[in-house]
XYZ file of C-alpha atoms in Angstrom:
83
model
C 7.913 -12.298 -2.832
C 5.609 -11.283 -0.619
C 3.471 -12.499 2.999
C 0.200 -13.055 3.304
C -1.707 -10.234 5.189
C 0.680 -7.834 3.666
C -0.844 -4.316 2.341
C 0.992 -3.782 -1.092
C 0.391 -0.122 -1.952
C 1.781 1.078 -5.560
C 4.222 4.057 -5.088
C 4.463 5.154 -8.670
C 2.115 6.047 -11.896
C -1.884 6.695 -12.663
C -2.506 4.805 -10.702
C -0.536 5.980 -7.672
C -2.121 5.083 -4.317
C -4.185 1.989 -5.671
C -3.763 -1.321 -2.824
C -4.791 -4.748 -1.565
C -3.989 -6.768 1.007
C -2.263 -10.318 0.326
C -4.104 -13.144 -0.177
C -3.739 -16.846 -0.317
C -3.650 -16.615 -4.842
C -1.481 -13.300 -4.438
C 1.272 -14.720 -2.453
C 2.273 -17.105 -4.786
C 3.916 -14.341 -6.635
C 6.970 -11.971 -7.478
C 5.662 -8.952 -7.542
C 7.600 -5.804 -8.771
C 9.398 -3.817 -6.405
C 7.075 -0.596 -7.181
C 5.150 -1.693 -4.657
C 5.435 -1.045 -0.417
C 5.014 -3.408 1.372
C 3.133 -2.855 4.994
C 3.559 -5.138 7.041
C 0.767 -5.163 9.841
C 0.249 -8.435 12.944
C -2.899 -6.665 14.203
C -5.800 -8.176 11.351
C -7.989 -5.357 13.179
C -4.903 -2.760 12.932
C -4.266 -3.677 9.299
C -7.177 -4.141 8.015
C -8.628 0.170 9.538
C -5.649 1.029 8.101
C -6.551 -0.815 4.902
C -9.827 0.627 4.768
C -8.205 4.115 5.676
C -5.836 3.592 2.579
C -8.816 2.980 0.639
C -11.164 5.792 1.546
C -11.033 8.719 -0.241
C -9.986 10.552 2.590
C -6.463 7.990 3.020
C -6.488 8.363 -0.824
C -6.216 12.354 -0.120
C -3.474 12.059 2.461
C -1.322 9.784 0.176
C -1.350 11.857 -2.489
C -0.681 15.365 -1.320
C 2.949 14.858 -0.848
C 3.729 13.129 -4.602
C 6.965 13.679 -5.670
C 8.612 13.073 -9.430
C 8.384 15.930 -12.647
C 6.440 13.136 -15.191
C 5.686 10.168 -13.171
C 3.466 10.360 -9.742
C 5.596 8.944 -6.719
C 5.165 8.024 -3.629
C 8.139 7.032 -0.865
C 8.138 4.485 1.955
C 8.690 7.411 4.353
C 5.493 9.238 3.467
C 3.702 6.233 4.382
C 5.806 6.129 7.616
C 4.468 9.266 8.228
C 0.890 9.247 8.353
C -0.938 8.718 11.744
């Protein structure tokens, strides 16, 4: 289950780095465990984080430490290490 306001970050595959914010529609679904759930309570900080992660700079930072020999992969620890 997911909660409205969470940022869902893809962590593997061809679309590595794609993310969305959970809205009223999305929170009704049970989603894959292949999504990192980011819970930031402050709405201004959450929206800033989302905008940064969706920017070319943010995507570059996310993808620079990817792992995996066949399928690109991110770990939660890589997101937690972002300043």
